[in-house]
Amino acid sequence: MFKAVTNNIVFFINGFTLTLELAILGIIGGIILGALLGLGRISKNKFVYYFVSVYINILRSIPLILVIFWFYFFMPIISGRSFTPFFSATISFIIFESAYFAEIFRSGYQSISKDLVSAALSTGMKHTQIARYILIPIAFKRMLPSLVTQAIITFQDTSLAFVIGLREFVRSASIVDNIEVRSIQIYGFVAIVFFIFCFSGSKIATYFETANKKTGLS
Amino acid sequence: MITITDVCKWYGKPEVLKNINVTIERNQTVVICGPSGSGKSTLLRCINGIEKYQKGEIIVNGISLNDPKTDLYKLRRNIGMVFQHFALYPHMTALQNICIAPIKVLNWSKHKAEKEAMVFLEQVGMGSNAQAHPAELSGGQQQRVAIGRALIMKPQIVLFDEPTSALDPEAIKGILDIMISLAKSGMTIVCVTHEMGFAKEVADNIIFIDKGEIIEQGAYEEFFINTKTDRAKDFLKQIL
């Protein structure tokens, strides 16, 4: 059993490492950019608000695979230099996922009482300080369950990076399958690995949800 | 110390504030009362520039809020504020709630801020709750922390927005006692409240607002015993 997998385990591990790298960079970048874009969505500055809203709505209306394609093929034309597929994919993920993280952060910010901002202002804090020390940490903690869920989706999304030739986990599996022709075994293995990671992720989300209830953050 | 001249505010019609004129001297305690939705809290929030107004002028400590050159952030360091629902930062401990502003705004060391915060917490009997999060504290305890958060900035003025309205009777007394001793220590206080016992004890001036207008103002005796307007009389009948 699983001989086709064990014989090629190093190859699989390399693919999985690439998937993990893409996912981690995409999630961290997406969360940071998303937290800032989310602030734009509650901004009173009309220019910032509309700019950010257009960005988010466009990205949420097109499939990720297109973002990856467009970035990979058009950015070199616009910027005049070429990017590695890994760099392109990572930036595409950050751009794409940030739109989703932004909406999660926006609802997190909106759940924060206006009095909290007034209170912080009344102690002399500036808006940038309020965002950094009050709004973002509270929204982050409060929205952690949703953020973890979106992180799981990002993790699954990384398999689309194969379209620009990246040999991530699923792509590695299909290469192995072409040689070994053991589809059920190989893709079964891939499914199990994804399941273990994503299921643990959703358990973590549930854990944060319960923890938040205890500290009055939810 | 605070001069409010002909201040009007509107979101559309009707006006939220109509031709408000108030002068508050240094060390005075002023109580603002009136029915809900009358514009009391809005007026309070105009004093530290958290709410904007469309007409008139507010001068605090000789600085005009209208002046575009006025650094509102800096001005607000001198004006503390306490809220009805405490508005503590839920992700921080009581101690962190108090210390964040002096550390980030006044660049105090963490050590100095915590030392001062602990002195205050001990004073109000909350030394053992320093590491508790707001959700673990009672309303009265949360309001004590909120007062500490305002006072650590060493403000010259403290604005109270119905500080006891969300508290149970027992907790109300504790908070009022803190406010009374603050008033007696010479702090300039502007307080929206219906606690007429507090008004009687420390208020130099009581302002009655209805539908965005000042209907009546005066010292305790003048306002309670020689009430001039029917609207104020009706209101007093309801709350006393």
Short mmCIF file of C-alpha atoms in Angstrom, two decimals:
data_model
loop_
_atom_site.label_atom_id
_atom_site.label_comp_id
_atom_site.label_asym_id
_atom_site.label_seq_id
_atom_site.Cartn_x
_atom_site.Cartn_y
_atom_site.Cartn_z
CA MET A 1 0.00 0.00 0.00
CA PHE A 2 1.05 3.55 -0.76
CA LYS A 3 4.18 2.30 -2.44
CA ALA A 4 3.90 4.88 -5.17
CA VAL A 5 3.93 7.49 -2.39
CA THR A 6 6.74 6.10 -0.23
CA ASN A 7 8.99 5.60 -3.25
CA ASN A 8 8.67 9.27 -4.11
CA ILE A 9 8.38 10.69 -0.63
CA VAL A 10 11.24 13.21 -1.00
CA PHE A 11 9.60 14.58 -4.11
CA PHE A 12 6.31 14.91 -2.25
CA ILE A 13 7.96 16.60 0.71
CA ASN A 14 9.57 19.15 -1.60
CA GLY A 15 6.20 19.87 -3.18
CA PHE A 16 4.53 20.16 0.18
CA THR A 17 7.24 22.49 1.47
CA LEU A 18 6.60 24.77 -1.48
CA THR A 19 2.85 24.68 -0.76
CA LEU A 20 3.51 25.57 2.87
CA GLU A 21 5.84 28.42 1.90
CA LEU A 22 3.26 29.84 -0.50
CA ALA A 23 0.47 29.48 2.04
CA ILE A 24 2.40 31.01 4.94
CA LEU A 25 3.62 34.00 2.93
CA GLY A 26 0.17 34.45 1.38
CA ILE A 27 -1.57 34.28 4.74
CA ILE A 28 0.82 36.62 6.57
CA GLY A 29 0.97 39.12 3.70
CA GLY A 30 -2.76 38.84 3.14
CA ILE A 31 -3.55 39.48 6.79
CA ILE A 32 -1.24 42.50 7.05
CA LEU A 33 -2.50 44.07 3.81
CA GLY A 34 -6.06 43.04 4.67
CA ALA A 35 -5.90 44.73 8.08
CA LEU A 36 -4.87 47.99 6.39
CA LEU A 37 -7.39 47.69 3.54
CA GLY A 38 -10.08 46.96 6.11
CA LEU A 39 -9.22 50.27 7.78
CA GLY A 40 -9.71 51.93 4.39
CA ARG A 41 -13.19 50.44 4.23
CA ILE A 42 -14.18 52.30 7.40
CA SER A 43 -12.26 55.46 6.49
CA LYS A 44 -14.11 58.75 6.45
CA ASN A 45 -11.75 59.89 3.71
CA LYS A 46 -13.87 59.45 0.55
CA PHE A 47 -10.86 58.94 -1.73
CA VAL A 48 -9.38 56.19 0.45
CA TYR A 49 -12.78 54.56 0.91
CA TYR A 50 -13.62 54.38 -2.81
CA PHE A 51 -10.14 53.35 -3.87
CA VAL A 52 -10.09 50.48 -1.38
CA SER A 53 -13.68 49.46 -2.14
CA VAL A 54 -12.97 49.24 -5.88
CA TYR A 55 -9.84 47.20 -5.20
CA ILE A 56 -11.69 44.76 -2.97
CA ASN A 57 -14.74 44.42 -5.19
CA ILE A 58 -12.71 43.78 -8.32
CA LEU A 59 -10.56 41.14 -6.67
CA ARG A 60 -13.53 39.43 -5.12
CA SER A 61 -15.20 39.23 -8.52
CA ILE A 62 -12.43 37.48 -10.43
CA PRO A 63 -11.06 33.98 -9.95
CA LEU A 64 -7.69 33.55 -8.32
CA ILE A 65 -6.34 31.70 -11.31
CA LEU A 66 -6.75 34.85 -13.40
CA VAL A 67 -4.94 36.97 -10.83
CA ILE A 68 -2.03 34.54 -10.93
CA PHE A 69 -1.98 34.57 -14.73
CA TRP A 70 -2.29 38.29 -15.06
CA PHE A 71 0.38 39.04 -12.55
CA TYR A 72 2.80 36.55 -14.08
CA PHE A 73 2.31 37.64 -17.69
CA PHE A 74 1.53 41.33 -17.39
CA MET A 75 3.73 42.59 -14.57
CA PRO A 76 6.95 41.94 -16.52
CA ILE A 77 5.50 43.99 -19.40
CA ILE A 78 4.50 46.86 -17.13
CA SER A 79 7.57 46.87 -14.91
CA GLY A 80 10.07 45.85 -17.57
CA ARG A 81 11.64 43.00 -15.62
CA SER A 82 10.79 39.40 -15.10
CA PHE A 83 9.76 37.76 -11.86
CA THR A 84 10.26 34.18 -10.76
CA PRO A 85 7.10 32.07 -10.72
CA PHE A 86 7.42 31.74 -6.93
CA PHE A 87 7.60 35.50 -6.42
CA SER A 88 4.68 36.07 -8.82
CA ALA A 89 2.55 33.45 -7.15
CA THR A 90 3.28 34.77 -3.66
CA ILE A 91 2.40 38.35 -4.58
CA SER A 92 -0.73 37.16 -6.42
CA PHE A 93 -1.87 35.29 -3.33
CA ILE A 94 -1.24 38.28 -1.11
CA ILE A 95 -3.13 40.61 -3.47
CA PHE A 96 -6.02 38.19 -3.85
CA GLU A 97 -6.40 36.95 -0.29
CA SER A 98 -5.99 40.46 1.17
CA ALA A 99 -9.35 41.38 -0.38
CA TYR A 100 -11.02 38.60 1.59
CA PHE A 101 -9.07 39.29 4.78
CA ALA A 102 -9.99 42.97 4.40
CA GLU A 103 -13.69 42.22 4.56
CA ILE A 104 -13.15 40.08 7.65
CA PHE A 105 -11.22 42.91 9.29
CA ARG A 106 -13.84 45.47 8.24
CA SER A 107 -16.59 43.61 10.04
CA GLY A 108 -14.23 43.23 13.00
CA TYR A 109 -13.62 47.00 13.09
CA GLN A 110 -17.32 47.71 12.76
CA SER A 111 -18.06 45.49 15.73
CA ILE A 112 -15.91 47.74 17.92
CA SER A 113 -17.90 50.34 19.83
CA LYS A 114 -17.38 53.93 18.66
CA ASP A 115 -16.87 54.89 22.29
CA LEU A 116 -13.62 52.95 22.31
CA VAL A 117 -12.24 55.21 19.59
CA SER A 118 -13.57 58.30 21.42
CA ALA A 119 -11.97 57.06 24.63
CA ALA A 120 -8.62 56.58 22.94
CA LEU A 121 -8.87 59.98 21.25
CA SER A 122 -9.69 61.61 24.57
CA THR A 123 -6.38 60.38 26.00
CA GLY A 124 -4.57 62.14 23.17
CA MET A 125 -3.87 59.11 20.99
CA LYS A 126 -3.55 59.70 17.26
CA HIS A 127 -5.61 57.78 14.70
CA THR A 128 -2.59 55.75 13.60
CA GLN A 129 -1.92 54.76 17.22
CA ILE A 130 -5.56 53.86 17.75
CA ALA A 131 -5.49 51.65 14.67
CA ARG A 132 -2.30 49.97 15.80
CA TYR A 133 -2.93 49.45 19.50
CA ILE A 134 -6.72 49.30 19.72
CA LEU A 135 -8.58 48.57 16.46
CA ILE A 136 -6.30 46.05 14.77
CA PRO A 137 -5.57 43.93 17.89
CA ILE A 138 -9.23 43.78 18.89
CA ALA A 139 -10.45 43.03 15.37
CA PHE A 140 -7.68 40.44 14.98
CA LYS A 141 -8.61 38.63 18.18
CA ARG A 142 -12.32 38.90 17.60
CA MET A 143 -12.10 37.74 14.00
CA LEU A 144 -9.50 35.04 14.61
CA PRO A 145 -11.94 32.19 13.90
CA SER A 146 -12.86 33.72 10.51
CA LEU A 147 -9.22 34.51 9.81
CA VAL A 148 -8.24 30.90 10.45
CA THR A 149 -11.01 29.73 8.13
CA GLN A 150 -9.78 32.09 5.40
CA ALA A 151 -6.23 30.88 6.05
CA ILE A 152 -7.38 27.31 5.38
CA ILE A 153 -8.91 28.46 2.09
CA THR A 154 -5.63 30.18 1.20
CA PHE A 155 -3.79 26.96 1.95
CA GLN A 156 -6.06 25.06 -0.44
CA ASP A 157 -5.83 27.83 -3.04
CA THR A 158 -2.07 27.39 -3.33
CA SER A 159 -2.66 24.37 -5.58
CA LEU A 160 -3.55 26.86 -8.33
CA ALA A 161 0.07 27.98 -8.49
CA PHE A 162 0.71 25.07 -10.88
CA VAL A 163 -0.66 27.20 -13.74
CA ILE A 164 2.58 29.16 -13.85
CA GLY A 165 4.67 26.04 -13.52
CA LEU A 166 5.27 25.87 -9.78
CA ARG A 167 5.78 22.35 -8.54
CA GLU A 168 3.70 22.57 -5.42
CA PHE A 169 2.06 19.65 -3.65
CA VAL A 170 -0.74 18.81 -6.08
CA ARG A 171 1.48 19.41 -9.12
CA SER A 172 4.09 17.07 -7.60
CA ALA A 173 1.40 14.45 -7.20
CA SER A 174 0.34 14.70 -10.81
CA ILE A 175 3.95 14.37 -11.96
CA VAL A 176 4.40 11.26 -9.82
CA ASP A 177 1.13 9.90 -11.13
CA ASN A 178 2.30 10.33 -14.71
CA ILE A 179 5.22 8.05 -13.97
CA GLU A 180 3.70 5.59 -11.51
CA VAL A 181 0.09 5.59 -12.78
CA ARG A 182 -1.37 5.00 -9.32
CA SER A 183 -3.95 7.76 -9.26
CA ILE A 184 -6.14 6.55 -6.40
CA GLN A 185 -3.18 5.93 -4.14
CA ILE A 186 -1.46 9.19 -4.95
CA TYR A 187 -4.43 11.50 -4.91
CA GLY A 188 -5.81 9.70 -1.87
CA PHE A 189 -2.58 10.51 -0.09
CA VAL A 190 -2.80 14.15 -1.18
CA ALA A 191 -6.39 14.34 0.04
CA ILE A 192 -5.45 12.87 3.44
CA VAL A 193 -2.65 15.39 3.91
CA PHE A 194 -4.93 18.30 3.00
CA PHE A 195 -7.64 16.92 5.27
CA ILE A 196 -5.31 16.62 8.27
CA PHE A 197 -4.08 20.19 7.88
CA CYS A 198 -7.44 21.79 7.16
CA PHE A 199 -9.33 19.82 9.78
CA SER A 200 -6.80 20.80 12.45
CA GLY A 201 -7.19 24.36 11.22
CA SER A 202 -10.94 24.33 11.69
CA LYS A 203 -10.47 22.81 15.17
CA ILE A 204 -8.15 25.71 15.97
CA ALA A 205 -10.82 28.14 14.75
CA THR A 206 -13.36 26.56 17.08
CA TYR A 207 -10.90 26.76 19.95
CA PHE A 208 -10.39 30.52 19.42
CA GLU A 209 -14.12 31.01 19.22
CA THR A 210 -14.61 29.44 22.65
CA ALA A 211 -11.63 31.29 24.09
CA ASN A 212 -13.03 34.62 22.87
CA LYS A 213 -16.34 33.95 24.56
CA LYS A 214 -14.53 33.58 27.87
CA THR A 215 -12.67 36.89 27.62
CA GLY A 216 -15.72 38.77 26.40
CA LEU A 217 -14.14 39.51 23.03
CA SER A 218 -16.71 37.80 20.85
CA MET B 1 -11.27 77.82 31.09
CA ILE B 2 -13.95 76.68 28.63
CA THR B 3 -15.93 79.25 26.68
CA ILE B 4 -18.68 78.06 24.38
CA THR B 5 -20.14 80.79 22.20
CA ASP B 6 -23.21 80.42 19.98
CA VAL B 7 -22.46 76.82 19.12
CA CYS B 8 -24.87 75.16 16.68
CA LYS B 9 -24.72 71.66 15.35
CA TRP B 10 -26.95 69.90 12.88
CA TYR B 11 -26.91 66.68 10.85
CA GLY B 12 -29.93 67.88 8.91
CA LYS B 13 -33.04 69.17 10.56
CA PRO B 14 -33.75 69.60 13.43
CA GLU B 15 -30.65 71.06 15.01
CA VAL B 16 -28.87 68.94 17.59
CA LEU B 17 -27.46 71.99 19.37
CA LYS B 18 -28.92 75.49 19.14
CA ASN B 19 -27.00 78.62 20.13
CA ILE B 20 -25.24 77.12 23.11
CA ASN B 21 -23.50 79.68 25.34
CA VAL B 22 -21.63 78.42 28.38
CA THR B 23 -18.67 79.68 30.36
CA ILE B 24 -16.87 77.31 32.70
CA GLU B 25 -14.22 78.68 35.05
CA ARG B 26 -11.16 76.89 36.33
CA ASN B 27 -11.87 74.51 39.26
CA GLN B 28 -15.60 74.65 38.62
CA THR B 29 -17.88 71.62 38.51
CA VAL B 30 -20.67 71.93 36.00
CA VAL B 31 -23.54 69.47 35.72
CA ILE B 32 -25.46 69.11 32.47
CA CYS B 33 -28.86 67.47 32.69
CA GLY B 34 -31.89 67.04 30.47
CA PRO B 35 -34.06 64.40 28.80
CA SER B 36 -32.39 61.71 26.71
CA GLY B 37 -31.65 62.78 23.17
CA SER B 38 -31.49 66.41 24.18
CA GLY B 39 -27.91 66.91 23.04
CA LYS B 40 -26.11 66.71 26.39
CA SER B 41 -23.57 64.12 25.33
CA THR B 42 -23.09 65.80 21.97
CA LEU B 43 -22.23 69.06 23.68
CA LEU B 44 -19.74 67.26 25.91
CA ARG B 45 -18.09 65.64 22.89
CA CYS B 46 -17.80 69.00 21.17
CA ILE B 47 -15.67 70.30 24.04
CA ASN B 48 -12.79 67.93 23.24
CA GLY B 49 -13.32 68.09 19.50
CA ILE B 50 -14.51 64.51 19.10
CA GLU B 51 -17.74 65.86 17.58
CA LYS B 52 -17.65 68.69 15.08
CA TYR B 53 -20.07 71.61 15.14
CA GLN B 54 -21.16 73.81 12.27
CA LYS B 55 -21.39 77.23 13.86
CA GLY B 56 -20.03 79.15 16.83
CA GLU B 57 -16.79 78.82 18.74
CA ILE B 58 -15.38 76.79 21.61
CA ILE B 59 -12.27 78.00 23.39
CA VAL B 60 -10.52 75.68 25.82
CA ASN B 61 -7.60 77.01 27.83
CA GLY B 62 -7.29 79.94 25.46
CA ILE B 63 -7.10 77.66 22.41
CA SER B 64 -9.85 77.85 19.81
CA LEU B 65 -11.13 74.52 18.52
CA ASN B 66 -12.15 76.25 15.30
CA ASP B 67 -8.59 77.22 14.44
CA PRO B 68 -7.38 74.79 11.78
CA LYS B 69 -3.88 75.13 13.25
CA THR B 70 -5.02 73.76 16.62
CA ASP B 71 -3.52 70.35 17.32
CA LEU B 72 -6.61 68.58 18.66
CA TYR B 73 -4.60 65.52 19.65
CA LYS B 74 -2.41 67.64 21.88
CA LEU B 75 -5.34 69.60 23.29
CA ARG B 76 -7.14 66.39 24.25
CA ARG B 77 -4.27 65.35 26.55
CA ASN B 78 -5.53 68.06 28.88
CA ILE B 79 -9.15 66.92 28.71
CA GLY B 80 -9.96 63.53 30.18
CA MET B 81 -13.19 61.75 29.39
CA VAL B 82 -15.23 59.05 31.13
CA PHE B 83 -18.07 57.20 29.39
CA GLN B 84 -21.38 55.67 30.38
CA HIS B 85 -20.40 52.19 29.21
CA PHE B 86 -16.79 52.54 30.42
CA ALA B 87 -15.29 52.00 26.94
CA LEU B 88 -12.34 50.04 28.29
CA TYR B 89 -10.13 48.26 25.76
CA PRO B 90 -11.34 44.66 26.11
CA HIS B 91 -8.07 43.05 25.00
CA MET B 92 -5.99 44.73 27.68
CA THR B 93 -5.75 44.28 31.44
CA ALA B 94 -6.90 47.03 33.79
CA LEU B 95 -3.29 48.12 34.21
CA GLN B 96 -2.64 48.19 30.45
CA ASN B 97 -5.82 50.18 29.89
CA ILE B 98 -4.48 52.90 32.13
CA CYS B 99 -0.87 52.76 30.93
CA ILE B 100 -1.24 52.74 27.15
CA ALA B 101 -1.84 56.47 26.71
CA PRO B 102 0.99 57.81 28.90
CA ILE B 103 3.39 55.33 27.30
CA LYS B 104 2.39 56.05 23.70
CA VAL B 105 1.35 59.70 23.94
CA LEU B 106 3.64 61.12 26.64
CA ASN B 107 6.50 58.66 26.01
CA TRP B 108 6.66 57.59 29.63
CA SER B 109 8.62 54.46 30.42
CA LYS B 110 6.48 51.40 31.06
CA HIS B 111 7.86 51.30 34.59
CA LYS B 112 6.83 54.86 35.39
CA ALA B 113 3.35 54.44 33.90
CA GLU B 114 2.72 51.21 35.78
CA LYS B 115 3.93 52.69 39.04
CA GLU B 116 1.56 55.65 38.75
CA ALA B 117 -1.31 53.46 37.61
CA MET B 118 -0.80 51.16 40.60
CA VAL B 119 -0.89 54.12 42.98
CA PHE B 120 -4.28 55.07 41.56
CA LEU B 121 -5.62 51.50 41.55
CA GLU B 122 -4.58 51.07 45.20
CA GLN B 123 -6.30 54.34 46.07
CA VAL B 124 -9.61 53.17 44.64
CA GLY B 125 -9.26 49.71 46.17
CA MET B 126 -8.46 47.86 42.96
CA GLY B 127 -4.82 46.94 43.50
CA SER B 128 -5.58 43.24 43.32
CA ASN B 129 -7.48 43.63 40.03
CA ALA B 130 -4.65 45.22 38.08
CA GLN B 131 -4.12 42.14 35.91
CA ALA B 132 -7.84 41.48 35.28
CA HIS B 133 -9.44 42.06 31.89
CA PRO B 134 -12.52 44.32 31.71
CA ALA B 135 -14.83 41.33 31.16
CA GLU B 136 -13.79 39.99 34.55
CA LEU B 137 -14.64 43.22 36.37
CA SER B 138 -17.96 44.56 37.63
CA GLY B 139 -19.37 47.78 36.21
CA GLY B 140 -18.21 49.83 39.17
CA GLN B 141 -14.72 48.38 38.93
CA GLN B 142 -14.58 49.05 35.19
CA GLN B 143 -15.58 52.65 35.73
CA ARG B 144 -12.82 53.05 38.32
CA VAL B 145 -10.31 51.84 35.75
CA ALA B 146 -11.80 54.23 33.17
CA ILE B 147 -11.40 57.13 35.59
CA GLY B 148 -7.80 56.08 36.19
CA ARG B 149 -7.19 56.00 32.44
CA ALA B 150 -8.39 59.60 32.20
CA LEU B 151 -6.57 60.87 35.30
CA ILE B 152 -3.14 59.41 34.58
CA MET B 153 -2.77 61.95 31.75
CA LYS B 154 -2.99 64.66 34.46
CA PRO B 155 -5.75 66.53 32.64
CA GLN B 156 -6.93 69.96 33.65
CA ILE B 157 -10.52 69.13 32.74
CA VAL B 158 -12.45 65.88 33.02
CA LEU B 159 -15.64 65.29 31.06
CA PHE B 160 -18.03 62.71 32.48
CA ASP B 161 -20.74 61.34 30.17
CA GLU B 162 -23.38 59.76 32.41
CA PRO B 163 -20.73 57.90 34.39
CA THR B 164 -23.16 56.15 36.73
CA SER B 165 -26.13 55.45 34.43
CA ALA B 166 -25.04 51.89 33.67
CA LEU B 167 -24.24 50.99 37.28
CA ASP B 168 -26.17 49.34 40.08
CA PRO B 169 -27.00 51.51 43.13
CA GLU B 170 -24.15 50.22 45.24
CA ALA B 171 -21.55 50.95 42.59
CA ILE B 172 -23.01 54.40 41.91
CA LYS B 173 -22.04 55.64 45.36
CA GLY B 174 -18.47 54.48 45.00
CA ILE B 175 -18.05 56.29 41.69
CA LEU B 176 -19.77 59.44 42.91
CA ASP B 177 -17.45 59.50 45.93
CA ILE B 178 -14.44 59.42 43.63
CA MET B 179 -15.92 62.21 41.52
CA ILE B 180 -16.76 64.32 44.54
CA SER B 181 -13.26 64.09 45.93
CA LEU B 182 -11.93 64.91 42.47
CA ALA B 183 -14.16 67.99 42.32
CA LYS B 184 -13.07 69.05 45.80
CA SER B 185 -9.43 68.65 44.88
CA GLY B 186 -9.90 71.45 42.35
CA MET B 187 -10.36 69.56 39.09
CA THR B 188 -12.48 71.29 36.46
CA ILE B 189 -15.36 68.92 35.80
CA VAL B 190 -18.14 68.89 33.25
CA CYS B 191 -20.55 66.09 33.99
CA VAL B 192 -23.66 64.88 32.21
CA THR B 193 -25.67 63.19 34.94
CA HIS B 194 -29.04 62.87 36.59
CA GLU B 195 -27.49 62.32 40.01
CA MET B 196 -28.86 65.39 41.70
CA GLY B 197 -27.21 64.48 44.99
CA PHE B 198 -23.89 64.92 43.24
CA ALA B 199 -25.08 68.19 41.73
CA LYS B 200 -26.14 69.44 45.15
CA GLU B 201 -22.86 68.59 46.77
CA VAL B 202 -20.35 69.93 44.27
CA ALA B 203 -21.95 71.64 41.27
CA ASP B 204 -21.20 75.33 40.84
CA ASN B 205 -23.52 75.50 37.88
CA ILE B 206 -26.30 73.26 36.59
CA ILE B 207 -27.25 73.45 32.95
CA PHE B 208 -30.60 72.11 31.78
CA ILE B 209 -30.77 71.22 28.08
CA ASP B 210 -33.84 70.22 26.12
CA LYS B 211 -34.02 69.67 22.34
CA GLY B 212 -30.54 71.08 21.88
CA GLU B 213 -31.21 74.32 23.69
CA ILE B 214 -30.14 75.56 27.09
CA ILE B 215 -33.43 76.18 28.85
CA GLU B 216 -32.08 77.15 32.22
CA GLN B 217 -28.82 77.34 34.12
CA GLY B 218 -27.83 78.33 37.59
CA ALA B 219 -26.40 77.23 40.92
CA TYR B 220 -28.11 74.47 42.89
CA GLU B 221 -30.50 76.65 44.90
CA GLU B 222 -31.42 78.75 41.93
CA PHE B 223 -32.08 75.76 39.72
CA PHE B 224 -33.83 73.42 42.15
CA ILE B 225 -35.73 75.74 44.42
CA ASN B 226 -36.43 78.74 42.25
CA THR B 227 -36.91 76.81 39.01
CA LYS B 228 -38.09 79.32 36.43
CA THR B 229 -39.27 77.38 33.39
CA ASP B 230 -42.03 74.79 33.16
CA ARG B 231 -39.89 72.46 31.10
CA ALA B 232 -37.26 72.30 33.82
CA LYS B 233 -39.95 71.87 36.49
CA ASP B 234 -41.46 68.93 34.57
CA PHE B 235 -38.08 67.35 34.16
CA LEU B 236 -37.19 67.72 37.83
CA LYS B 237 -40.52 66.18 38.82
CA GLN B 238 -39.65 63.11 36.78
CA ILE B 239 -36.16 62.52 38.09
CA LEU B 240 -36.55 63.42 41.75
#
